[in-house]
Structure formats: C-alpha cells, structure tokens
mmCIF file of C-alpha atoms and ligand atoms in Angstrom:
data_model
loop_
_atom_site.group_PDB
_atom_site.id
_atom_site.type_symbol
_atom_site.label_atom_id
_atom_site.label_comp_id
_atom_site.label_asym_id
_atom_site.label_seq_id
_atom_site.Cartn_x
_atom_site.Cartn_y
_atom_site.Cartn_z
ATOM 1 C CA MET A 10 21.984 17.795 35.138
ATOM 2 C CA THR A 11 23.335 16.900 31.692
ATOM 3 C CA PRO A 12 22.520 18.806 28.484
ATOM 4 C CA PHE A 13 19.374 17.723 26.653
ATOM 5 C CA THR A 14 17.040 18.589 23.777
ATOM 6 C CA TYR A 15 13.304 18.847 24.337
ATOM 7 C CA THR A 16 10.796 19.038 21.497
ATOM 8 C CA CYS A 17 7.294 20.214 22.339
ATOM 9 C CA ASN A 18 4.598 18.926 19.976
ATOM 10 C CA PRO A 19 2.046 21.732 19.866
ATOM 11 C CA SER A 20 -1.584 20.811 20.290
ATOM 12 C CA ARG A 21 -4.585 22.224 22.093
ATOM 13 C CA VAL A 22 -6.263 19.915 24.615
ATOM 14 C CA LEU A 23 -9.791 20.094 26.023
ATOM 15 C CA PHE A 24 -10.113 17.739 28.963
ATOM 16 C CA GLY A 25 -13.164 16.811 31.015
ATOM 17 C CA PRO A 26 -16.693 15.421 31.003
ATOM 18 C CA GLY A 27 -19.025 16.886 28.393
ATOM 19 C CA ARG A 28 -16.265 18.644 26.423
ATOM 20 C CA LEU A 29 -17.489 16.961 23.213
ATOM 21 C CA ALA A 30 -20.181 19.655 23.185
ATOM 22 C CA GLU A 31 -17.416 22.144 22.294
ATOM 23 C CA LEU A 32 -16.473 20.364 19.062
ATOM 24 C CA GLY A 33 -18.366 22.875 16.893
ATOM 25 C CA ALA A 34 -16.575 25.818 18.527
ATOM 26 C CA GLU A 35 -13.221 24.080 18.042
ATOM 27 C CA LEU A 36 -13.948 23.566 14.346
ATOM 28 C CA ASN A 37 -14.761 27.279 14.084
ATOM 29 C CA ARG A 38 -11.434 28.086 15.744
ATOM 30 C CA LEU A 39 -9.718 26.008 13.069
ATOM 31 C CA ALA A 40 -11.813 27.678 10.332
ATOM 32 C CA VAL A 41 -13.304 24.302 9.342
ATOM 33 C CA ARG A 42 -16.686 24.677 7.660
ATOM 34 C CA ARG A 43 -17.394 21.087 6.543
ATOM 35 C CA ALA A 44 -15.701 18.371 8.586
ATOM 36 C CA LEU A 45 -15.415 14.729 7.580
ATOM 37 C CA LEU A 46 -16.131 12.593 10.614
ATOM 38 C CA LEU A 47 -14.184 9.322 10.939
ATOM 39 C CA SER A 48 -14.922 6.193 12.986
ATOM 40 C CA THR A 49 -14.666 2.420 12.961
ATOM 41 C CA PRO A 50 -17.778 0.441 11.969
ATOM 42 C CA GLY A 51 -18.232 -0.404 15.668
ATOM 43 C CA GLN A 52 -18.469 3.273 16.635
ATOM 44 C CA ALA A 53 -20.609 4.398 13.663
ATOM 45 C CA MET A 54 -23.763 4.873 15.776
ATOM 46 C CA ARG A 55 -21.974 7.213 18.136
ATOM 47 C CA ALA A 56 -20.390 9.050 15.200
ATOM 48 C CA LYS A 57 -23.842 9.579 13.676
ATOM 49 C CA THR A 58 -24.941 11.277 16.897
ATOM 50 C CA VAL A 59 -21.943 13.620 16.621
ATOM 51 C CA LEU A 60 -22.799 14.199 12.951
ATOM 52 C CA ARG A 61 -26.273 15.381 13.978
ATOM 53 C CA GLN A 62 -24.771 17.536 16.744
ATOM 54 C CA LEU A 63 -22.563 19.297 14.178
ATOM 55 C CA GLY A 64 -25.381 20.004 11.714
ATOM 56 C CA ASP A 65 -24.072 22.056 8.779
ATOM 57 C CA GLN A 66 -20.521 21.901 10.111
ATOM 58 C CA ALA A 67 -20.378 18.201 9.137
ATOM 59 C CA GLY A 68 -19.826 17.183 5.530
ATOM 60 C CA GLY A 69 -20.269 13.455 6.114
ATOM 61 C CA LEU A 70 -19.155 10.292 7.895
ATOM 62 C CA TYR A 71 -16.582 7.726 6.857
ATOM 63 C CA ALA A 72 -17.045 4.771 9.235
ATOM 64 C CA ARG A 73 -14.578 2.214 7.865
ATOM 65 C CA ALA A 74 -11.404 3.011 9.850
ATOM 66 C CA THR A 75 -9.315 -0.164 10.198
ATOM 67 C CA MET A 76 -6.456 -1.212 12.482
ATOM 68 C CA HIS A 77 -2.911 -0.494 11.200
ATOM 69 C CA THR A 78 -4.195 2.115 8.679
ATOM 70 C CA PRO A 79 -4.248 0.165 5.382
ATOM 71 C CA THR A 80 -3.502 2.541 2.484
ATOM 72 C CA ASP A 81 -6.429 1.251 0.400
ATOM 73 C CA VAL A 82 -8.848 2.348 3.143
ATOM 74 C CA THR A 83 -7.111 5.744 3.225
ATOM 75 C CA ALA A 84 -7.498 6.064 -0.569
ATOM 76 C CA ASP A 85 -11.198 5.251 -0.276
ATOM 77 C CA ALA A 86 -11.672 7.812 2.514
ATOM 78 C CA LEU A 87 -9.702 10.407 0.544
ATOM 79 C CA ALA A 88 -12.059 9.990 -2.428
ATOM 80 C CA GLN A 89 -15.031 10.538 -0.118
ATOM 81 C CA LEU A 90 -13.343 13.569 1.477
ATOM 82 C CA LYS A 91 -12.888 15.136 -1.954
ATOM 83 C CA ALA A 92 -16.379 14.225 -3.188
ATOM 84 C CA MET A 93 -17.913 15.850 -0.104
ATOM 85 C CA GLU A 94 -15.650 18.896 -0.390
ATOM 86 C CA CYS A 95 -14.677 18.656 3.280
ATOM 87 C CA ASP A 96 -12.083 21.042 4.700
ATOM 88 C CA GLY A 97 -11.325 19.427 8.067
ATOM 89 C CA LEU A 98 -11.172 16.081 9.870
ATOM 90 C CA VAL A 99 -12.707 14.789 13.088
ATOM 91 C CA ALA A 100 -11.457 11.378 14.258
ATOM 92 C CA LEU A 101 -13.729 9.846 16.882
ATOM 93 C CA GLY A 102 -12.268 6.604 18.198
ATOM 94 C CA GLY A 103 -9.119 4.768 19.192
ATOM 95 C CA GLY A 104 -5.729 4.566 17.516
ATOM 96 C CA SER A 105 -7.190 3.030 14.352
ATOM 97 C CA THR A 106 -9.534 5.935 13.660
ATOM 98 C CA ILE A 107 -6.985 8.539 14.680
ATOM 99 C CA GLY A 108 -4.499 6.778 12.361
ATOM 100 C CA LEU A 109 -6.891 7.251 9.438
ATOM 101 C CA GLY A 110 -7.279 10.940 10.312
ATOM 102 C CA LYS A 111 -3.488 11.303 10.333
ATOM 103 C CA ALA A 112 -3.125 9.514 6.994
ATOM 104 C CA LEU A 113 -5.668 11.910 5.445
ATOM 105 C CA ALA A 114 -3.989 14.943 7.038
ATOM 106 C CA LEU A 115 -0.645 13.838 5.611
ATOM 107 C CA ARG A 116 -2.129 13.790 2.123
ATOM 108 C CA THR A 117 -4.231 16.964 2.377
ATOM 109 C CA ASP A 118 -2.729 19.084 5.185
ATOM 110 C CA LEU A 119 -6.260 19.584 6.557
ATOM 111 C CA PRO A 120 -6.684 20.421 10.262
ATOM 112 C CA GLN A 121 -7.727 17.610 12.579
ATOM 113 C CA VAL A 122 -9.647 17.287 15.816
ATOM 114 C CA ALA A 123 -8.963 13.954 17.538
ATOM 115 C CA ILE A 124 -11.473 12.640 20.070
ATOM 116 C CA PRO A 125 -9.863 9.539 21.599
ATOM 117 C CA THR A 126 -12.072 6.802 23.015
ATOM 118 C CA THR A 127 -9.281 4.396 24.063
ATOM 119 C CA TYR A 128 -5.994 4.947 25.911
ATOM 120 C CA ALA A 129 -3.557 4.166 23.054
ATOM 121 C CA GLY A 130 -2.176 7.745 22.941
ATOM 122 C CA SER A 131 -1.879 8.231 19.162
ATOM 123 C CA GLU A 132 -3.651 11.608 19.342
ATOM 124 C CA MET A 133 -0.576 13.178 20.996
ATOM 125 C CA THR A 134 2.004 12.001 18.472
ATOM 126 C CA PRO A 135 3.275 13.188 15.081
ATOM 127 C CA ILE A 136 3.698 9.492 14.179
ATOM 128 C CA LEU A 137 1.775 7.615 11.496
ATOM 129 C CA GLY A 138 1.981 3.866 10.890
ATOM 130 C CA GLU A 139 0.524 2.645 7.594
ATOM 131 C CA THR A 140 0.131 -0.803 6.051
ATOM 132 C CA GLU A 141 0.501 -1.615 2.387
ATOM 133 C CA GLY A 142 0.810 -5.106 0.910
ATOM 134 C CA GLY A 143 1.053 -6.586 4.423
ATOM 135 C CA ARG A 144 4.005 -4.337 5.327
ATOM 136 C CA LYS A 145 3.752 -1.655 8.022
ATOM 137 C CA THR A 146 5.909 1.450 7.804
ATOM 138 C CA THR A 147 6.090 4.314 10.262
ATOM 139 C CA GLN A 148 6.911 7.953 9.708
ATOM 140 C CA ARG A 149 7.050 11.153 11.733
ATOM 141 C CA SER A 150 5.642 14.389 10.357
ATOM 142 C CA PRO A 151 4.300 17.528 12.037
ATOM 143 C CA LYS A 152 1.494 17.388 9.422
ATOM 144 C CA VAL A 153 -0.105 14.395 11.153
ATOM 145 C CA LEU A 154 -0.229 15.802 14.696
ATOM 146 C CA PRO A 155 -3.889 16.688 15.464
ATOM 147 C CA GLU A 156 -4.360 20.418 16.074
ATOM 148 C CA THR A 157 -6.950 19.831 18.811
ATOM 149 C CA VAL A 158 -7.602 16.876 21.109
ATOM 150 C CA ILE A 159 -10.822 16.490 23.084
ATOM 151 C CA TYR A 160 -10.677 14.066 26.020
ATOM 152 C CA ASP A 161 -14.282 13.541 27.061
ATOM 153 C CA VAL A 162 -14.577 10.821 29.680
ATOM 154 C CA GLU A 163 -18.183 10.023 28.684
ATOM 155 C CA LEU A 164 -16.913 8.490 25.442
ATOM 156 C CA THR A 165 -14.696 5.989 27.255
ATOM 157 C CA LEU A 166 -17.383 4.522 29.530
ATOM 158 C CA SER A 167 -18.400 2.031 26.828
ATOM 159 C CA LEU A 168 -14.853 0.734 26.336
ATOM 160 C CA PRO A 169 -15.050 -2.855 27.653
ATOM 161 C CA PRO A 170 -12.893 -3.617 30.732
ATOM 162 C CA GLY A 171 -10.580 -5.959 28.773
ATOM 163 C CA LEU A 172 -9.888 -3.393 26.048
ATOM 164 C CA SER A 173 -9.543 -0.651 28.657
ATOM 165 C CA ALA A 174 -6.861 -2.667 30.411
ATOM 166 C CA THR A 175 -4.821 -3.625 27.344
ATOM 167 C CA SER A 176 -5.151 -0.175 25.805
ATOM 168 C CA GLY A 177 -3.979 1.350 29.104
ATOM 169 C CA VAL A 178 -0.954 -0.967 29.284
ATOM 170 C CA ASN A 179 -0.187 -0.065 25.644
ATOM 171 C CA ALA A 180 0.049 3.551 26.849
ATOM 172 C CA LEU A 181 2.215 2.507 29.817
ATOM 173 C CA ALA A 182 4.668 0.975 27.352
ATOM 174 C CA HIS A 183 5.239 4.382 25.721
ATOM 175 C CA ALA A 184 6.178 5.896 29.085
ATOM 176 C CA VAL A 185 8.364 2.955 30.154
ATOM 177 C CA GLU A 186 10.430 3.172 26.968
ATOM 178 C CA ALA A 187 10.585 6.989 27.185
ATOM 179 C CA LEU A 188 12.365 6.652 30.544
ATOM 180 C CA TYR A 189 15.308 4.816 28.968
ATOM 181 C CA ALA A 190 15.170 6.362 25.488
ATOM 182 C CA ARG A 191 18.470 7.440 23.943
ATOM 183 C CA ASP A 192 17.068 10.984 23.734
ATOM 184 C CA ALA A 193 15.303 10.848 27.129
ATOM 185 C CA ASN A 194 15.063 14.216 28.842
ATOM 186 C CA PRO A 195 13.925 15.390 32.281
ATOM 187 C CA ILE A 196 10.685 16.981 31.052
ATOM 188 C CA ILE A 197 9.462 13.871 29.245
ATOM 189 C CA SER A 198 10.612 11.674 32.144
ATOM 190 C CA LEU A 199 8.397 13.719 34.476
ATOM 191 C CA MET A 200 5.453 13.107 32.150
ATOM 192 C CA ALA A 201 6.354 9.420 31.939
ATOM 193 C CA GLU A 202 6.395 8.943 35.703
ATOM 194 C CA GLU A 203 3.117 10.795 36.129
ATOM 195 C CA GLY A 204 1.525 8.847 33.245
ATOM 196 C CA ILE A 205 2.623 5.484 34.665
ATOM 197 C CA ALA A 206 1.292 6.439 38.100
ATOM 198 C CA ALA A 207 -2.074 7.613 36.716
ATOM 199 C CA LEU A 208 -2.630 4.442 34.674
ATOM 200 C CA GLY A 209 -1.225 2.147 37.368
ATOM 201 C CA ARG A 210 -3.750 3.411 39.919
ATOM 202 C CA SER A 211 -6.761 3.858 37.615
ATOM 203 C CA LEU A 212 -6.811 0.685 35.487
ATOM 204 C CA PRO A 213 -7.618 -1.726 38.374
ATOM 205 C CA HIS A 214 -10.576 0.506 39.358
ATOM 206 C CA ILE A 215 -11.824 0.593 35.756
ATOM 207 C CA VAL A 216 -11.682 -3.193 35.396
ATOM 208 C CA ARG A 217 -13.693 -3.588 38.621
ATOM 209 C CA ASP A 218 -16.115 -0.758 37.858
ATOM 210 C CA PRO A 219 -16.109 0.393 34.211
ATOM 211 C CA ALA A 220 -18.540 3.228 35.053
ATOM 212 C CA ASN A 221 -16.103 4.861 37.497
ATOM 213 C CA HIS A 222 -15.795 8.388 36.054
ATOM 214 C CA GLN A 223 -12.894 9.463 38.243
ATOM 215 C CA ALA A 224 -10.810 6.404 37.346
ATOM 216 C CA ARG A 225 -11.674 6.842 33.657
ATOM 217 C CA MET A 226 -10.555 10.471 33.774
ATOM 218 C CA ASP A 227 -7.360 9.503 35.558
ATOM 219 C CA ALA A 228 -6.672 6.932 32.817
ATOM 220 C CA GLN A 229 -7.282 9.505 30.068
ATOM 221 C CA TYR A 230 -4.892 11.894 31.803
ATOM 222 C CA GLY A 231 -2.314 9.082 31.963
ATOM 223 C CA ALA A 232 -2.897 8.155 28.321
ATOM 224 C CA TRP A 233 -2.365 11.780 27.299
ATOM 225 C CA LEU A 234 0.959 11.948 29.154
ATOM 226 C CA CYS A 235 2.137 8.564 27.850
ATOM 227 C CA GLY A 236 1.141 9.527 24.288
ATOM 228 C CA ALA A 237 3.147 12.748 24.652
ATOM 229 C CA CYS A 238 6.165 10.607 25.661
ATOM 230 C CA LEU A 239 5.793 8.468 22.530
ATOM 231 C CA GLY A 240 5.533 11.605 20.422
ATOM 232 C CA ALA A 241 8.611 13.275 21.865
ATOM 233 C CA VAL A 242 11.367 10.662 22.221
ATOM 234 C CA GLY A 243 12.481 7.506 20.416
ATOM 235 C CA MET A 244 11.112 4.089 21.306
ATOM 236 C CA ALA A 245 13.287 1.010 21.793
ATOM 237 C CA LEU A 246 13.258 -2.811 21.883
ATOM 238 C CA HIS A 247 9.739 -3.196 23.266
ATOM 239 C CA HIS A 248 8.096 -1.231 20.448
ATOM 240 C CA LYS A 249 10.320 -2.963 17.900
ATOM 241 C CA ILE A 250 9.290 -6.429 19.108
ATOM 242 C CA CYS A 251 5.583 -5.535 19.218
ATOM 243 C CA HIS A 252 5.834 -4.055 15.734
ATOM 244 C CA VAL A 253 7.416 -7.285 14.421
ATOM 245 C CA LEU A 254 4.947 -9.579 16.219
ATOM 246 C CA GLY A 255 1.921 -7.558 15.099
ATOM 247 C CA ALA A 256 2.998 -7.404 11.469
ATOM 248 C CA THR A 257 4.330 -10.979 11.156
ATOM 249 C CA PHE A 258 1.651 -12.925 13.024
ATOM 250 C CA ASP A 259 -1.242 -10.468 12.809
ATOM 251 C CA LEU A 260 -1.442 -10.248 16.613
ATOM 252 C CA ARG A 261 -3.731 -7.660 18.179
ATOM 253 C CA HIS A 262 -1.873 -4.423 18.913
ATOM 254 C CA ALA A 263 -2.719 -3.571 22.529
ATOM 255 C CA GLU A 264 -2.696 -7.192 23.752
ATOM 256 C CA THR A 265 0.767 -7.777 22.276
ATOM 257 C CA HIS A 266 2.110 -4.696 24.078
ATOM 258 C CA THR A 267 0.495 -5.908 27.283
ATOM 259 C CA VAL A 268 2.058 -9.377 27.185
ATOM 260 C CA MET A 269 5.526 -8.128 26.201
ATOM 261 C CA LEU A 270 5.962 -5.115 28.500
ATOM 262 C CA PRO A 271 7.052 -6.906 31.722
ATOM 263 C CA HIS A 272 9.477 -9.106 29.765
ATOM 264 C CA VAL A 273 11.227 -6.309 27.880
ATOM 265 C CA THR A 274 11.357 -4.238 31.073
ATOM 266 C CA GLU A 275 13.225 -7.112 32.747
ATOM 267 C CA TYR A 276 15.496 -7.513 29.719
ATOM 268 C CA ASN A 277 16.526 -3.856 30.053
ATOM 269 C CA ALA A 278 16.577 -3.715 33.873
ATOM 270 C CA GLU A 279 20.339 -3.861 34.458
ATOM 271 C CA ALA A 280 21.136 -1.487 31.613
ATOM 272 C CA ALA A 281 18.606 1.154 32.710
ATOM 273 C CA PRO A 282 18.604 1.248 36.528
ATOM 274 C CA ASP A 283 17.365 4.850 36.789
ATOM 275 C CA ALA A 284 14.349 4.078 34.584
ATOM 276 C CA MET A 285 13.575 1.025 36.753
ATOM 277 C CA ARG A 286 13.615 3.129 39.962
ATOM 278 C CA ARG A 287 11.238 5.613 38.347
ATOM 279 C CA ILE A 288 8.833 2.861 37.219
ATOM 280 C CA GLU A 289 8.935 1.333 40.717
ATOM 281 C CA ARG A 290 8.286 4.712 42.344
ATOM 282 C CA SER A 291 5.363 5.431 39.988
ATOM 283 C CA LEU A 292 3.709 2.049 40.488
ATOM 284 C CA GLY A 293 4.601 1.792 44.188
ATOM 285 C CA VAL A 294 6.283 -1.588 43.674
ATOM 286 C CA GLU A 295 9.663 -3.042 44.622
ATOM 287 C CA HIS A 296 10.618 -4.418 41.228
ATOM 288 C CA ALA A 297 9.613 -2.829 37.926
ATOM 289 C CA ALA A 298 9.137 -5.893 35.702
ATOM 290 C CA THR A 299 7.515 -8.023 38.409
ATOM 291 C CA GLY A 300 5.276 -5.085 39.304
ATOM 292 C CA LEU A 301 4.133 -4.736 35.692
ATOM 293 C CA PHE A 302 3.524 -8.490 35.459
ATOM 294 C CA ALA A 303 1.457 -8.366 38.673
ATOM 295 C CA LEU A 304 -0.499 -5.374 37.347
ATOM 296 C CA ASN A 305 -1.381 -7.361 34.203
ATOM 297 C CA ARG A 306 -2.466 -10.316 36.327
ATOM 298 C CA SER A 307 -4.666 -8.094 38.480
ATOM 299 C CA LEU A 308 -6.267 -6.647 35.329
ATOM 300 C CA GLY A 309 -6.964 -10.129 33.929
ATOM 301 C CA THR A 310 -5.269 -9.344 30.600
ATOM 302 C CA PRO A 311 -4.050 -12.125 28.276
ATOM 303 C CA GLY A 312 -0.732 -13.350 29.686
ATOM 304 C CA ALA A 313 0.786 -15.340 26.822
ATOM 305 C CA LEU A 314 1.621 -14.759 23.174
ATOM 306 C CA ARG A 315 0.271 -18.227 22.409
ATOM 307 C CA ASP A 316 -3.154 -17.072 23.613
ATOM 308 C CA LEU A 317 -2.994 -14.250 21.058
ATOM 309 C CA GLY A 318 -2.419 -16.752 18.253
ATOM 310 C CA MET A 319 1.356 -16.711 17.845
ATOM 311 C CA PRO A 320 2.805 -20.050 16.673
ATOM 312 C CA LYS A 321 5.731 -21.292 18.797
ATOM 313 C CA PRO A 322 8.057 -21.830 15.793
ATOM 314 C CA GLY A 323 7.539 -18.115 15.080
ATOM 315 C CA ILE A 324 9.845 -17.155 17.949
ATOM 316 C CA GLU A 325 13.074 -17.613 15.983
ATOM 317 C CA ALA A 326 11.688 -15.833 12.938
ATOM 318 C CA ALA A 327 10.621 -12.885 15.109
ATOM 319 C CA VAL A 328 14.047 -12.644 16.758
ATOM 320 C CA GLU A 329 15.647 -12.739 13.320
ATOM 321 C CA LEU A 330 13.556 -9.729 12.249
ATOM 322 C CA VAL A 331 14.305 -7.838 15.481
ATOM 323 C CA MET A 332 18.059 -8.446 15.013
ATOM 324 C CA ARG A 333 18.012 -7.522 11.320
ATOM 325 C CA ASP A 334 16.690 -3.989 11.656
ATOM 326 C CA GLN A 335 17.473 -2.940 15.215
ATOM 327 C CA TYR A 336 16.116 0.033 17.176
ATOM 328 C CA TRP A 337 18.476 1.652 19.650
ATOM 329 C CA ASN A 338 18.061 -0.009 23.062
ATOM 330 C CA PRO A 339 19.867 0.457 26.393
ATOM 331 C CA ARG A 340 20.918 -3.229 26.234
ATOM 332 C CA ARG A 341 22.175 -4.661 22.976
ATOM 333 C CA PRO A 342 19.684 -7.145 21.474
ATOM 334 C CA GLU A 343 21.204 -10.617 22.012
ATOM 335 C CA ARG A 344 19.805 -13.457 19.946
ATOM 336 C CA ILE A 345 19.855 -16.196 22.616
ATOM 337 C CA ALA A 346 18.503 -13.955 25.372
ATOM 338 C CA LEU A 347 15.735 -12.663 23.089
ATOM 339 C CA CYS A 348 14.712 -16.221 22.116
ATOM 340 C CA ALA A 349 14.522 -17.147 25.804
ATOM 341 C CA MET A 350 12.544 -13.993 26.620
ATOM 342 C CA LEU A 351 10.057 -14.564 23.789
ATOM 343 C CA GLY A 352 9.774 -18.202 24.879
ATOM 344 C CA ARG A 353 8.679 -17.052 28.337
ATOM 345 C CA ALA A 354 6.269 -14.487 26.868
ATOM 346 C CA TRP A 355 4.869 -17.137 24.517
ATOM 347 C CA ALA A 356 4.196 -19.520 27.411
ATOM 348 C CA GLY A 357 2.874 -16.845 29.792
ATOM 349 C CA GLU A 358 5.691 -17.292 32.340
ATOM 350 C CA PRO A 359 6.799 -14.431 34.620
ATOM 351 C CA PRO A 360 9.707 -12.211 33.487
ATOM 352 C CA LYS A 361 13.153 -13.483 34.426
ATOM 353 C CA PRO A 362 16.629 -11.966 34.173
ATOM 354 C CA GLY A 363 18.671 -13.474 31.353
HETATM 355 P P1 LIG B 401 -8.727 0.573 17.988
HETATM 356 O O1 LIG B 401 -8.802 2.004 17.647
HETATM 357 O O2 LIG B 401 -8.433 -0.396 16.883
HETATM 358 O O3 LIG B 401 -10.053 0.153 18.712
HETATM 359 C C1 LIG B 401 -10.256 -1.206 19.082
HETATM 360 C C2 LIG B 401 -11.742 -1.545 19.034
HETATM 361 O O4 LIG B 401 -12.382 -0.868 20.097
HETATM 362 C C3 LIG B 401 -12.434 -1.093 17.748
HETATM 363 O O5 LIG B 401 -13.315 -2.106 17.352
HETATM 364 C C4 LIG B 401 -13.198 0.149 18.169
HETATM 365 O O6 LIG B 401 -14.374 0.341 17.422
HETATM 366 C C5 LIG B 401 -13.511 -0.173 19.614
HETATM 367 N N1 LIG B 401 -13.647 1.001 20.488
HETATM 368 C C6 LIG B 401 -12.825 2.066 20.559
HETATM 369 N N2 LIG B 401 -13.231 2.910 21.521
HETATM 370 C C7 LIG B 401 -14.351 2.367 22.054
HETATM 371 C C8 LIG B 401 -15.242 2.758 23.091
HETATM 372 N N3 LIG B 401 -15.040 3.870 23.815
HETATM 373 N N4 LIG B 401 -16.295 1.967 23.373
HETATM 374 C C9 LIG B 401 -16.490 0.808 22.702
HETATM 375 N N5 LIG B 401 -15.666 0.366 21.716
HETATM 376 C C10 LIG B 401 -14.619 1.149 21.394
HETATM 377 O O7 LIG B 401 -7.645 0.270 19.145
HETATM 378 P P2 LIG B 401 -6.422 1.101 19.741
HETATM 379 O O8 LIG B 401 -5.668 0.134 20.564
HETATM 380 O O9 LIG B 401 -6.864 2.376 20.329
HETATM 381 O O10 LIG B 401 -5.565 1.475 18.446
HETATM 382 C C11 LIG B 401 -4.690 0.557 17.820
HETATM 383 C C12 LIG B 401 -4.106 1.185 16.580
HETATM 384 O O11 LIG B 401 -3.538 2.451 16.925
HETATM 385 C C13 LIG B 401 -2.987 0.377 15.945
HETATM 386 O O12 LIG B 401 -3.129 0.430 14.548
HETATM 387 C C14 LIG B 401 -1.740 1.104 16.396
HETATM 388 O O13 LIG B 401 -0.665 0.909 15.503
HETATM 389 C C15 LIG B 401 -2.199 2.520 16.441
HETATM 390 N N6 LIG B 401 -1.431 3.394 17.362
HETATM 391 C C16 LIG B 401 -0.735 4.412 16.798
HETATM 392 C C17 LIG B 401 -0.005 5.272 17.605
HETATM 393 C C18 LIG B 401 0.737 6.413 16.968
HETATM 394 O O14 LIG B 401 1.282 7.262 17.661
HETATM 395 N N7 LIG B 401 0.788 6.488 15.655
HETATM 396 C C19 LIG B 401 0.005 5.099 18.989
HETATM 397 C C20 LIG B 401 -0.725 4.053 19.546
HETATM 398 C C21 LIG B 401 -1.461 3.194 18.709
#
C-alpha cells in the first residue's frame, strides 16, 4: 500500500422506493421553511405534484433549468428566488436541474436537496459547470455540494431507455477515469469498481424492461458511487475531450461520453494496466475497452460522433483544443494518436490501440 489522501464529501443520502415522501422532513432537518423547487420544462408536471405535496414548505417553482447551466438562466432563477423569499433549494431532475441548484447555492449559500432522476451523478459532487457567452467553465466548491440527496427509484421509471443508457454510461465514465486518476486512492477505487459493476449489470435490463424496479435501483446505486468518484478525484483525458466536443460542437452531453468512453479507455490501456484489470473484473469481460464498446452496442446507444452532429473537419480543431489546455492523463496526449482515435469515434469504428 502506498500513501494516499482521501477526501470525503459530506452529504446525507436517502435511498429507496417512495423516499420522496420524506422531502418535507428533510427540509425541516435543514431548517428550510420556503423551498424553491427547480426542474426542466419537461419535468414541470412532476415538479408541480411535489409542490402540492410540500404545501406551505414550498415557495414556488422555477421550471426553466437548461443543460450546461447558462448564467442568464441562473440570474433569472435567482431573481425569482429573492422575489419569493425562499430559504432553500430542491432540484428535481437530472444534471441540468441539479446544476442550476448548485449555481444558486454558490450565489446564496442556501441548503439544497437534490432528487436525481437520471444517472449523471452530479448530485454527489462539489463541481459546478457554467456557461457564459458560449464558454463553459468548471469550478469546485463545498458550497455547491447538496446537503441531502434523495434517490427514489419511482422517479427514474419514466426516463426513456435511450437516455437511461447514455446517462448510465456517462456515470461509468466517472468511475473509469477515477481508477487511473493522478490522485486515485483505494477507497474511491473500491467505489469505482462497485459502481461500474452495478451499472454494467443493470443497464441492459433497463433497456429491455424500463419498468424493472430492481435494475433501476441498481443503476441509481451505481450512479451514486460513480458520482462520488467524480466528486473526489481528478478526471483526465476522457472528460477533457467530452468537455471540448460538447462546448465546440454543441453535442449532447451523455451521448458524447457514451461514444468516447471505449476509445479513451483503449488510448490509456497500456499506461494504466491496473485500472484496466479492475474495469474488466467489474464488467466480467476480457478486455476493458472492447467490453465497454460491446456494452454500448448491447444498449443500442449512438455509436459515432457523426451521428451526434459533429462535422468531420472538426476533429483537428478538437485535438488542438485538447492539446492546448491539457488535463493530467496516465498517457501523454499525442496529437497524431488523438486524431486517429477521434477519427474512429467519429466513424463509429471499434476502439483500437494506437
Ligand atoms: P438532463 O438533466 O439535461 O436531462 C436530460 C433530459 O431528460 C431533460 O429533458 C430532462 O427533462 C429529461 N429527464 C430527466 N429525468 C427524467 C425522467 N426521470 N423521466 C423523463 N425525462 C427525464 O441530463 P443529464 O445527462 O442528467 O445532465 C447533463 C448535465 O449535467 C450537463 O450539463 C452536464 O454538464 C451536467 N453534469 C454535471 C456534473 C457535475 O458534477 N457538475 C456531473 C454530471 C453531469
């Protein structure tokens, strides 16, 4: 065993079917008297039901959460928060809604309850990504970590199979990169292996039978663990590339992670053999990158960057941006190898050493 540093991000987690009913009690615990409820437009109906459930404990609903947390939306929500004299935040939704809750918490220091309805894992991290003038910046602050997280499986049953799959693979990516992070540690690696195993076994069941409660709960458990990995250690080349592709070509977040993960895993395979063995053990496969590619195929997720709308000439520009402002990675980013890798990901080819 070598020396290591482990940071625990403190949050309280309620896990299980029907736990949403305890939201009022959780707000009392946090001394919140008038919560502002947050959602995307698509989840506004569900949020209104929660609003009614809360009665006097709810100050209002802001249902315009948007992907990548644009600062103008945050400013609009902040004005509503102040006008309604709310003293707490409830984010009901995926990473976009939870991102808005974090952005408001950063500006107000109000307590937050996050109720995730996807598998992206943002609820377990002290990380906030915000977009202003088309540019996305990311910061870490203990202020943005939700105080309480409620994982209620009932809320995930409506997540369509395609989104369930890509959101789950987005979570897998956090755990994969945690295994070879510069500041990897044995505690987080345990969580990473368990998270990969939980998502690897549950996602195929969910895609076949979206109403499968047990598989949905397994996936939420995996998402929790993978989110904790993202929150505790640094991410590497995979997250850097997805960040660049999302911001430069406006590609959808979870789908981009899904397409890229097998390719970046292969890129790092020789430099991170221990991480590869752990991924293989968790997924029950012989080869990490090929196993992840096969998992994607079995889930029917988009397989090519071109299908997400990326123009082929964009490959060189993306590599340029990745090279310019590098994240630490177990293998040095090499321009030619990255161009070849992105070429394969663009065309939907299997991962290949190189
Ligand atoms: P999302 O929150 O944008 O949701 C995608 C769509 O699914 C939305 O239209 C939403 O209304 C809908 N939806 C969500 N849950 C649903 C459900 N149960 N049933 C039916 N529809 C549902 O997607 P996401 O992938 O969860 O989040 C992506 C965002 O999260 C990105 O902005 C990303 O940067 C951010 N993120 C941040 C972190 C972090 O730690 N800061 C981690 C992961 C993702």
